[in-house]
Amino acid sequence: MPGDRPTHAATIRPALVEIPMWITSRLVHLTRVARWQVGQLADAYPDTAVEQLHVVGRLAIAACLLDAAITAAPLLT
């Protein structure tokens, strides 16, 4: 009977939807954490130049992207 076993499309489609959603939610969370950390740094060191805060923010976002890529790599293979 057709309804006895899930078809290939029924098995693959949820993975194609869930994995990008999970990666996106992880990136959003990590970006929020990075922005919060940069905000804490700015509050702790008010004399810090804006350019330095921008560099720290960019490094934090790059670290978030790297973390997400490392975490998602096994899911995509």
Tab-separated table of N, CA and C in Angstrom:
chain	number	residue	atom	x	y	z
A	1	MET	N	0.836	-1.181	0.000
A	1	MET	CA	0.000	0.000	0.000
A	1	MET	C	0.889	1.256	0.000
A	2	PRO	N	0.465	2.288	-0.670
A	2	PRO	CA	1.268	3.507	-0.736
A	2	PRO	C	1.452	4.185	0.624
A	3	GLY	N	0.528	4.038	1.542
A	3	GLY	CA	0.628	4.725	2.825
A	3	GLY	C	1.396	3.968	3.885
A	4	ASP	N	1.879	2.773	3.558
A	4	ASP	CA	2.560	1.969	4.572
A	4	ASP	C	3.931	2.521	4.949
A	5	ARG	N	4.685	2.945	3.959
A	5	ARG	CA	6.032	3.465	4.205
A	5	ARG	C	6.124	4.891	3.692
A	6	PRO	N	6.940	5.706	4.351
A	6	PRO	CA	7.120	7.051	3.803
A	6	PRO	C	7.905	6.992	2.501
A	7	THR	N	7.524	7.825	1.586
A	7	THR	CA	8.243	7.874	0.315
A	7	THR	C	9.557	8.617	0.501
A	8	HIS	N	10.388	8.554	-0.521
A	8	HIS	CA	11.673	9.249	-0.467
A	8	HIS	C	11.454	10.748	-0.265
A	9	ALA	N	10.496	11.307	-0.966
A	9	ALA	CA	10.224	12.743	-0.843
A	9	ALA	C	9.725	13.090	0.555
A	10	ALA	N	8.926	12.216	1.146
A	10	ALA	CA	8.416	12.474	2.492
A	10	ALA	C	9.529	12.399	3.526
A	11	THR	N	10.568	11.642	3.238
A	11	THR	CA	11.698	11.530	4.161
A	11	THR	C	12.652	12.699	3.997
A	12	ILE	N	12.909	13.101	2.770
A	12	ILE	CA	13.902	14.136	2.492
A	12	ILE	C	13.352	15.541	2.727
A	13	ARG	N	12.133	15.799	2.363
A	13	ARG	CA	11.583	17.154	2.433
A	13	ARG	C	11.667	17.764	3.837
A	14	PRO	N	11.303	17.046	4.910
A	14	PRO	CA	11.441	17.663	6.232
A	14	PRO	C	12.884	18.049	6.552
A	15	ALA	N	13.837	17.232	6.123
A	15	ALA	CA	15.243	17.560	6.373
A	15	ALA	C	15.640	18.817	5.609
A	16	LEU	N	15.125	18.976	4.403
A	16	LEU	CA	15.455	20.159	3.607
A	16	LEU	C	14.847	21.427	4.190
A	17	VAL	N	13.793	21.271	4.974
A	17	VAL	CA	13.163	22.425	5.611
A	17	VAL	C	13.758	22.670	6.995
A	18	GLU	N	13.933	21.599	7.763
A	18	GLU	CA	14.372	21.742	9.147
A	18	GLU	C	15.819	22.195	9.277
A	19	ILE	N	16.702	21.689	8.443
A	19	ILE	CA	18.122	22.031	8.574
A	19	ILE	C	18.355	23.522	8.332
A	20	PRO	N	17.854	24.117	7.242
A	20	PRO	CA	18.059	25.573	7.088
A	20	PRO	C	17.408	26.390	8.206
A	21	MET	N	16.251	25.950	8.696
A	21	MET	CA	15.609	26.672	9.792
A	21	MET	C	16.460	26.597	11.051
A	22	TRP	N	17.040	25.418	11.318
A	22	TRP	CA	17.887	25.258	12.491
A	22	TRP	C	19.142	26.114	12.366
A	23	ILE	N	19.764	26.102	11.188
A	23	ILE	CA	20.972	26.904	10.969
A	23	ILE	C	20.654	28.389	11.144
A	24	THR	N	19.530	28.827	10.605
A	24	THR	CA	19.139	30.232	10.731
A	24	THR	C	18.900	30.609	12.184
A	25	SER	N	18.195	29.760	12.927
A	25	SER	CA	17.937	30.080	14.331
A	25	SER	C	19.229	30.099	15.131
A	26	ARG	N	20.155	29.208	14.802
A	26	ARG	CA	21.464	29.190	15.483
A	26	ARG	C	22.242	30.474	15.180
A	27	LEU	N	22.234	30.896	13.924
A	27	LEU	CA	22.928	32.132	13.552
A	27	LEU	C	22.321	33.349	14.250
A	28	VAL	N	21.001	33.390	14.321
A	28	VAL	CA	20.335	34.512	14.987
A	28	VAL	C	20.728	34.546	16.460
A	29	HIS	N	20.710	33.384	17.104
A	29	HIS	CA	21.074	33.324	18.520
A	29	HIS	C	22.518	33.764	18.733
A	30	LEU	N	23.428	33.232	17.935
A	30	LEU	CA	24.841	33.566	18.100
A	30	LEU	C	25.113	35.036	17.793
A	31	THR	N	24.401	35.595	16.825
A	31	THR	CA	24.571	37.011	16.511
A	31	THR	C	24.081	37.881	17.661
A	32	ARG	N	22.970	37.487	18.275
A	32	ARG	CA	22.481	38.241	19.434
A	32	ARG	C	23.484	38.189	20.582
A	33	VAL	N	24.052	37.013	20.807
A	33	VAL	CA	25.058	36.879	21.865
A	33	VAL	C	26.267	37.753	21.551
A	34	ALA	N	26.711	37.735	20.303
A	34	ALA	CA	27.875	38.542	19.919
A	34	ALA	C	27.584	40.029	20.095
A	35	ARG	N	26.408	40.462	19.691
A	35	ARG	CA	26.056	41.879	19.849
A	35	ARG	C	25.977	42.257	21.322
A	36	TRP	N	25.453	41.361	22.146
A	36	TRP	CA	25.389	41.624	23.582
A	36	TRP	C	26.796	41.745	24.162
A	37	GLN	N	27.694	40.847	23.738
A	37	GLN	CA	29.076	40.893	24.224
A	37	GLN	C	29.746	42.209	23.830
A	38	VAL	N	29.546	42.640	22.596
A	38	VAL	CA	30.132	43.911	22.152
A	38	VAL	C	29.539	45.066	22.955
A	39	GLY	N	28.251	45.003	23.238
A	39	GLY	CA	27.624	46.034	24.072
A	39	GLY	C	28.215	46.066	25.474
A	40	GLN	N	28.464	44.886	26.040
A	40	GLN	CA	29.100	44.816	27.356
A	40	GLN	C	30.499	45.417	27.314
A	41	LEU	N	31.225	45.125	26.244
A	41	LEU	CA	32.571	45.677	26.081
A	41	LEU	C	32.515	47.200	25.982
A	42	ALA	N	31.558	47.708	25.232
A	42	ALA	CA	31.424	49.161	25.078
A	42	ALA	C	31.067	49.819	26.406
A	43	ASP	N	30.233	49.155	27.207
A	43	ASP	CA	29.877	49.710	28.513
A	43	ASP	C	31.052	49.662	29.483
A	44	ALA	N	31.838	48.591	29.409
A	44	ALA	CA	32.961	48.425	30.332
A	44	ALA	C	34.108	49.379	30.007
A	45	TYR	N	34.290	49.650	28.730
A	45	TYR	CA	35.388	50.518	28.294
A	45	TYR	C	34.821	51.661	27.449
A	46	PRO	N	34.278	52.680	28.095
A	46	PRO	CA	33.627	53.756	27.334
A	46	PRO	C	34.586	54.574	26.470
A	47	ASP	N	35.884	54.514	26.758
A	47	ASP	CA	36.847	55.283	25.969
A	47	ASP	C	37.301	54.556	24.708
A	48	THR	N	36.812	53.345	24.503
A	48	THR	CA	37.225	52.563	23.342
A	48	THR	C	36.746	53.245	22.062
A	49	ALA	N	37.617	53.275	21.077
A	49	ALA	CA	37.265	53.891	19.796
A	49	ALA	C	36.178	53.076	19.103
A	50	VAL	N	35.334	53.763	18.384
A	50	VAL	CA	34.232	53.107	17.675
A	50	VAL	C	34.771	52.099	16.662
A	51	GLU	N	35.891	52.419	16.026
A	51	GLU	CA	36.468	51.509	15.031
A	51	GLU	C	36.859	50.180	15.673
A	52	GLN	N	37.387	50.247	16.906
A	52	GLN	CA	37.756	49.015	17.600
A	52	GLN	C	36.525	48.181	17.915
A	53	LEU	N	35.442	48.840	18.307
A	53	LEU	CA	34.206	48.105	18.573
A	53	LEU	C	33.671	47.468	17.295
A	54	HIS	N	33.803	48.155	16.168
A	54	HIS	CA	33.369	47.582	14.894
A	54	HIS	C	34.192	46.346	14.552
A	55	VAL	N	35.500	46.411	14.796
A	55	VAL	CA	36.362	45.257	14.522
A	55	VAL	C	35.968	44.087	15.415
A	56	VAL	N	35.737	44.365	16.687
A	56	VAL	CA	35.324	43.302	17.611
A	56	VAL	C	33.988	42.718	17.171
A	57	GLY	N	33.068	43.565	16.759
A	57	GLY	CA	31.772	43.073	16.288
A	57	GLY	C	31.898	42.204	15.056
A	58	ARG	N	32.737	42.616	14.120
A	58	ARG	CA	32.937	41.813	12.906
A	58	ARG	C	33.584	40.479	13.234
A	59	LEU	N	34.548	40.492	14.143
A	59	LEU	CA	35.180	39.231	14.551
A	59	LEU	C	34.180	38.313	15.245
A	60	ALA	N	33.310	38.893	16.062
A	60	ALA	CA	32.307	38.086	16.750
A	60	ALA	C	31.333	37.468	15.754
A	61	ILE	N	30.914	38.231	14.767
A	61	ILE	CA	29.996	37.688	13.758
A	61	ILE	C	30.692	36.629	12.917
A	62	ALA	N	31.968	36.851	12.579
A	62	ALA	CA	32.719	35.832	11.835
A	62	ALA	C	32.846	34.555	12.655
A	63	ALA	N	33.063	34.698	13.960
A	63	ALA	CA	33.141	33.518	14.820
A	63	ALA	C	31.804	32.785	14.862
A	64	CYS	N	30.708	33.535	14.867
A	64	CYS	CA	29.377	32.914	14.851
A	64	CYS	C	29.150	32.144	13.560
A	65	LEU	N	29.534	32.732	12.440
A	65	LEU	CA	29.374	32.052	11.153
A	65	LEU	C	30.232	30.799	11.091
A	66	LEU	N	31.456	30.876	11.601
A	66	LEU	CA	32.329	29.709	11.616
A	66	LEU	C	31.749	28.618	12.503
A	67	ASP	N	31.234	29.000	13.666
A	67	ASP	CA	30.622	28.027	14.561
A	67	ASP	C	29.427	27.358	13.899
A	68	ALA	N	28.603	28.138	13.235
A	68	ALA	CA	27.436	27.567	12.560
A	68	ALA	C	27.857	26.645	11.425
A	69	ALA	N	28.891	27.016	10.688
A	69	ALA	CA	29.359	26.164	9.589
A	69	ALA	C	29.912	24.848	10.114
A	70	ILE	N	30.676	24.909	11.192
A	70	ILE	CA	31.234	23.682	11.772
A	70	ILE	C	30.123	22.809	12.332
A	71	THR	N	29.146	23.432	12.963
A	71	THR	CA	28.040	22.674	13.545
A	71	THR	C	27.164	22.053	12.463
A	72	ALA	N	26.947	22.771	11.371
A	72	ALA	CA	26.029	22.306	10.331
A	72	ALA	C	26.680	21.358	9.337
A	73	ALA	N	27.991	21.335	9.259
A	73	ALA	CA	28.664	20.508	8.250
A	73	ALA	C	28.248	19.039	8.307
A	74	PRO	N	28.198	18.409	9.482
A	74	PRO	CA	27.767	17.002	9.496
A	74	PRO	C	26.317	16.806	9.061
A	75	LEU	N	25.483	17.819	9.268
A	75	LEU	CA	24.076	17.698	8.888
A	75	LEU	C	23.881	17.763	7.380
A	76	LEU	N	24.800	18.410	6.691
A	76	LEU	CA	24.642	18.615	5.255
A	76	LEU	C	25.291	17.526	4.415
A	77	THR	N	26.016	16.614	5.046
A	77	THR	CA	26.668	15.543	4.280
A	77	THR	C	25.813	14.313	4.244
